[in-house]
Amino acid sequence: MKVSIGADHAGYIYKDPIKEHLQNKGIEVIDEGTDSSQATDYPDYAFKVGNRIKEKEADLGILICGTGIGMSIAANKVEGIRAAVVENDFTAESSRTHNHANVITFGSRVNTIDEVLKFIDIFMSAKESEEKRHVGRVDKITDFEEGKWEK
Ligand code: RB5
């Protein structure tokens, strides 16, 4: 398992604790920055992480900004990315089981670091549901992206 991680200046304080948490579990982490609390633009990190997944250089992406929202909006512009804003245990689990999210985003101004670490563990131990209804819905998103969606 390889994880690509990125943060803007608002999420920067959470990046190293998340990295350490994952590395302690033997997970390889690719750090895409940022490397300080100096103001920067969240789309740059969202696209770096998204492209890693798209190019199959990482299996999962983690993005942190102030709310998780900007990171999610930007990452979802990358082909094949299903980025979910996660704020609680339920969305940590269902973003993987129901939505087959391959990127999860967090807000440092929304959740504590301890909560975020717990959400990551829940997400990573959950499995993508193979139930037809969930697979079919995710397939519709892919079809739309590929110009094949029909109402
Ligand atoms: C930066 O102040 C903030 O707008 C950004 O981190 C993020 O919350 C955007 O979605």
PDB file of N, CA, C and O in Angstrom, residues 28-64:
ATOM      1  N   GLU A  28       3.977   2.928   2.930  1.00  0.00           N
ATOM      2  CA  GLU A  28       4.872   3.867   2.246  1.00  0.00           C
ATOM      3  C   GLU A  28       4.111   5.160   1.939  1.00  0.00           C
ATOM      4  O   GLU A  28       2.969   5.111   1.459  1.00  0.00           O
ATOM      5  N   VAL A  29       4.739   6.298   2.231  1.00  0.00           N
ATOM      6  CA  VAL A  29       4.067   7.586   2.038  1.00  0.00           C
ATOM      7  C   VAL A  29       4.873   8.449   1.062  1.00  0.00           C
ATOM      8  O   VAL A  29       6.082   8.590   1.203  1.00  0.00           O
ATOM      9  N   ILE A  30       4.165   8.997   0.068  1.00  0.00           N
ATOM     10  CA  ILE A  30       4.795   9.963  -0.835  1.00  0.00           C
ATOM     11  C   ILE A  30       4.305  11.343  -0.407  1.00  0.00           C
ATOM     12  O   ILE A  30       3.105  11.624  -0.450  1.00  0.00           O
ATOM     13  N   ASP A  31       5.219  12.191   0.022  1.00  0.00           N
ATOM     14  CA  ASP A  31       4.882  13.523   0.536  1.00  0.00           C
ATOM     15  C   ASP A  31       4.955  14.540  -0.608  1.00  0.00           C
ATOM     16  O   ASP A  31       6.018  14.793  -1.163  1.00  0.00           O
ATOM     17  N   GLU A  32       3.794  15.131  -0.938  1.00  0.00           N
ATOM     18  CA  GLU A  32       3.718  16.076  -2.063  1.00  0.00           C
ATOM     19  C   GLU A  32       3.787  17.529  -1.594  1.00  0.00           C
ATOM     20  O   GLU A  32       3.560  18.438  -2.389  1.00  0.00           O
ATOM     21  N   GLY A  33       4.070  17.777  -0.304  1.00  0.00           N
ATOM     22  CA  GLY A  33       4.095  19.133   0.226  1.00  0.00           C
ATOM     23  C   GLY A  33       2.717  19.562   0.694  1.00  0.00           C
ATOM     24  O   GLY A  33       1.791  18.759   0.649  1.00  0.00           O
ATOM     25  N   THR A  34       2.568  20.761   1.165  1.00  0.00           N
ATOM     26  CA  THR A  34       3.506  21.838   1.303  1.00  0.00           C
ATOM     27  C   THR A  34       4.415  21.601   2.509  1.00  0.00           C
ATOM     28  O   THR A  34       4.127  20.717   3.339  1.00  0.00           O
ATOM     29  N   ASP A  35       5.452  22.383   2.632  1.00  0.00           N
ATOM     30  CA  ASP A  35       6.421  22.128   3.689  1.00  0.00           C
ATOM     31  C   ASP A  35       6.543  23.240   4.717  1.00  0.00           C
ATOM     32  O   ASP A  35       7.529  23.307   5.453  1.00  0.00           O
ATOM     33  N   SER A  36       5.548  24.116   4.749  1.00  0.00           N
ATOM     34  CA  SER A  36       5.552  25.171   5.775  1.00  0.00           C
ATOM     35  C   SER A  36       4.135  25.728   5.904  1.00  0.00           C
ATOM     36  O   SER A  36       3.241  25.343   5.146  1.00  0.00           O
ATOM     37  N   SER A  37       3.975  26.656   6.849  1.00  0.00           N
ATOM     38  CA  SER A  37       2.659  27.280   7.040  1.00  0.00           C
ATOM     39  C   SER A  37       2.503  28.544   6.196  1.00  0.00           C
ATOM     40  O   SER A  37       1.552  29.309   6.383  1.00  0.00           O
ATOM     41  N   GLN A  38       3.407  28.742   5.280  1.00  0.00           N
ATOM     42  CA  GLN A  38       3.312  29.913   4.398  1.00  0.00           C
ATOM     43  C   GLN A  38       2.150  29.717   3.412  1.00  0.00           C
ATOM     44  O   GLN A  38       1.981  28.623   2.866  1.00  0.00           O
ATOM     45  N   ALA A  39       1.386  30.786   3.207  1.00  0.00           N
ATOM     46  CA  ALA A  39       0.183  30.683   2.371  1.00  0.00           C
ATOM     47  C   ALA A  39       0.501  30.114   0.989  1.00  0.00           C
ATOM     48  O   ALA A  39       1.466  30.504   0.334  1.00  0.00           O
ATOM     49  N   THR A  40      -0.361  29.171   0.576  1.00  0.00           N
ATOM     50  CA  THR A  40      -0.184  28.513  -0.714  1.00  0.00           C
ATOM     51  C   THR A  40      -1.564  28.163  -1.269  1.00  0.00           C
ATOM     52  O   THR A  40      -2.575  28.478  -0.646  1.00  0.00           O
ATOM     53  N   ASP A  41      -1.611  27.510  -2.435  1.00  0.00           N
ATOM     54  CA  ASP A  41      -2.897  27.241  -3.094  1.00  0.00           C
ATOM     55  C   ASP A  41      -3.222  25.753  -3.081  1.00  0.00           C
ATOM     56  O   ASP A  41      -2.498  24.944  -3.679  1.00  0.00           O
ATOM     57  N   TYR A  42      -4.356  25.411  -2.447  1.00  0.00           N
ATOM     58  CA  TYR A  42      -4.703  23.990  -2.296  1.00  0.00           C
ATOM     59  C   TYR A  42      -4.814  23.208  -3.619  1.00  0.00           C
ATOM     60  O   TYR A  42      -4.466  22.018  -3.647  1.00  0.00           O
ATOM     61  N   PRO A  43      -5.255  23.824  -4.742  1.00  0.00           N
ATOM     62  CA  PRO A  43      -5.376  22.989  -5.956  1.00  0.00           C
ATOM     63  C   PRO A  43      -4.044  22.355  -6.383  1.00  0.00           C
ATOM     64  O   PRO A  43      -4.030  21.237  -6.915  1.00  0.00           O
ATOM     65  N   ASP A  44      -2.936  23.033  -6.134  1.00  0.00           N
ATOM     66  CA  ASP A  44      -1.637  22.490  -6.554  1.00  0.00           C
ATOM     67  C   ASP A  44      -1.372  21.120  -5.925  1.00  0.00           C
ATOM     68  O   ASP A  44      -0.866  20.207  -6.581  1.00  0.00           O
ATOM     69  N   TYR A  45      -1.733  20.977  -4.669  1.00  0.00           N
ATOM     70  CA  TYR A  45      -1.479  19.718  -3.939  1.00  0.00           C
ATOM     71  C   TYR A  45      -2.537  18.672  -4.295  1.00  0.00           C
ATOM     72  O   TYR A  45      -2.236  17.484  -4.402  1.00  0.00           O
ATOM     73  N   ALA A  46      -3.758  19.148  -4.506  1.00  0.00           N
ATOM     74  CA  ALA A  46      -4.832  18.226  -4.902  1.00  0.00           C
ATOM     75  C   ALA A  46      -4.499  17.593  -6.251  1.00  0.00           C
ATOM     76  O   ALA A  46      -4.689  16.381  -6.442  1.00  0.00           O
ATOM     77  N   PHE A  47      -3.983  18.386  -7.180  1.00  0.00           N
ATOM     78  CA  PHE A  47      -3.656  17.842  -8.511  1.00  0.00           C
ATOM     79  C   PHE A  47      -2.451  16.900  -8.434  1.00  0.00           C
ATOM     80  O   PHE A  47      -2.403  15.882  -9.124  1.00  0.00           O
ATOM     81  N   LYS A  48      -1.466  17.234  -7.588  1.00  0.00           N
ATOM     82  CA  LYS A  48      -0.290  16.352  -7.451  1.00  0.00           C
ATOM     83  C   LYS A  48      -0.722  14.983  -6.923  1.00  0.00           C
ATOM     84  O   LYS A  48      -0.325  13.943  -7.446  1.00  0.00           O
ATOM     85  N   VAL A  49      -1.524  14.995  -5.871  1.00  0.00           N
ATOM     86  CA  VAL A  49      -1.989  13.735  -5.275  1.00  0.00           C
ATOM     87  C   VAL A  49      -2.890  12.991  -6.267  1.00  0.00           C
ATOM     88  O   VAL A  49      -2.736  11.788  -6.496  1.00  0.00           O
ATOM     89  N   GLY A  50      -3.814  13.710  -6.886  1.00  0.00           N
ATOM     90  CA  GLY A  50      -4.720  13.089  -7.867  1.00  0.00           C
ATOM     91  C   GLY A  50      -3.952  12.432  -8.999  1.00  0.00           C
ATOM     92  O   GLY A  50      -4.257  11.298  -9.402  1.00  0.00           O
ATOM     93  N   ASN A  51      -2.944  13.109  -9.504  1.00  0.00           N
ATOM     94  CA  ASN A  51      -2.164  12.550 -10.609  1.00  0.00           C
ATOM     95  C   ASN A  51      -1.389  11.302 -10.202  1.00  0.00           C
ATOM     96  O   ASN A  51      -1.209  10.396 -11.001  1.00  0.00           O
ATOM     97  N   ARG A  52      -0.935  11.254  -8.965  1.00  0.00           N
ATOM     98  CA  ARG A  52      -0.235  10.041  -8.477  1.00  0.00           C
ATOM     99  C   ARG A  52      -1.141   8.824  -8.569  1.00  0.00           C
ATOM    100  O   ARG A  52      -0.710   7.733  -8.935  1.00  0.00           O
ATOM    101  N   ILE A  53      -2.409   9.031  -8.184  1.00  0.00           N
ATOM    102  CA  ILE A  53      -3.366   7.915  -8.224  1.00  0.00           C
ATOM    103  C   ILE A  53      -3.662   7.581  -9.691  1.00  0.00           C
ATOM    104  O   ILE A  53      -3.669   6.418 -10.083  1.00  0.00           O
ATOM    105  N   LYS A  54      -3.904   8.626 -10.472  1.00  0.00           N
ATOM    106  CA  LYS A  54      -4.215   8.422 -11.892  1.00  0.00           C
ATOM    107  C   LYS A  54      -3.096   7.650 -12.585  1.00  0.00           C
ATOM    108  O   LYS A  54      -3.355   6.759 -13.385  1.00  0.00           O
ATOM    109  N   GLU A  55      -1.868   7.984 -12.260  1.00  0.00           N
ATOM    110  CA  GLU A  55      -0.708   7.320 -12.895  1.00  0.00           C
ATOM    111  C   GLU A  55      -0.354   5.996 -12.218  1.00  0.00           C
ATOM    112  O   GLU A  55       0.662   5.389 -12.523  1.00  0.00           O
ATOM    113  N   LYS A  56      -1.159   5.598 -11.244  1.00  0.00           N
ATOM    114  CA  LYS A  56      -0.974   4.339 -10.503  1.00  0.00           C
ATOM    115  C   LYS A  56       0.369   4.282  -9.755  1.00  0.00           C
ATOM    116  O   LYS A  56       0.954   3.219  -9.559  1.00  0.00           O
ATOM    117  N   GLU A  57       0.843   5.447  -9.331  1.00  0.00           N
ATOM    118  CA  GLU A  57       2.070   5.499  -8.526  1.00  0.00           C
ATOM    119  C   GLU A  57       1.727   5.448  -7.035  1.00  0.00           C
ATOM    120  O   GLU A  57       2.614   5.345  -6.201  1.00  0.00           O
ATOM    121  N   ALA A  58       0.443   5.577  -6.712  1.00  0.00           N
ATOM    122  CA  ALA A  58      -0.030   5.459  -5.331  1.00  0.00           C
ATOM    123  C   ALA A  58      -1.415   4.819  -5.371  1.00  0.00           C
ATOM    124  O   ALA A  58      -2.119   4.905  -6.373  1.00  0.00           O
ATOM    125  N   ASP A  59      -1.785   4.170  -4.244  1.00  0.00           N
ATOM    126  CA  ASP A  59      -3.080   3.484  -4.181  1.00  0.00           C
ATOM    127  C   ASP A  59      -4.163   4.376  -3.600  1.00  0.00           C
ATOM    128  O   ASP A  59      -5.347   4.205  -3.891  1.00  0.00           O
ATOM    129  N   LEU A  60      -3.759   5.301  -2.747  1.00  0.00           N
ATOM    130  CA  LEU A  60      -4.718   6.126  -2.014  1.00  0.00           C
ATOM    131  C   LEU A  60      -4.126   7.517  -1.805  1.00  0.00           C
ATOM    132  O   LEU A  60      -2.911   7.669  -1.635  1.00  0.00           O
ATOM    133  N   GLY A  61      -4.997   8.530  -1.794  1.00  0.00           N
ATOM    134  CA  GLY A  61      -4.547   9.893  -1.547  1.00  0.00           C
ATOM    135  C   GLY A  61      -5.182  10.480  -0.298  1.00  0.00           C
ATOM    136  O   GLY A  61      -6.348  10.191   0.013  1.00  0.00           O
ATOM    137  N   ILE A  62      -4.407  11.277   0.424  1.00  0.00           N
ATOM    138  CA  ILE A  62      -4.920  11.985   1.599  1.00  0.00           C
ATOM    139  C   ILE A  62      -4.574  13.463   1.421  1.00  0.00           C
ATOM    140  O   ILE A  62      -3.416  13.810   1.133  1.00  0.00           O
ATOM    141  N   LEU A  63      -5.577  14.324   1.559  1.00  0.00           N
ATOM    142  CA  LEU A  63      -5.385  15.769   1.376  1.00  0.00           C
ATOM    143  C   LEU A  63      -5.963  16.525   2.558  1.00  0.00           C
ATOM    144  O   LEU A  63      -7.070  16.211   3.013  1.00  0.00           O
ATOM    145  N   ILE A  64      -5.241  17.522   3.023  1.00  0.00           N
ATOM    146  CA  ILE A  64      -5.719  18.304   4.166  1.00  0.00           C
ATOM    147  C   ILE A  64      -5.633  19.786   3.837  1.00  0.00           C
ATOM    148  O   ILE A  64      -4.574  20.281   3.437  1.00  0.00           O
TER     149      ILE A  64
END
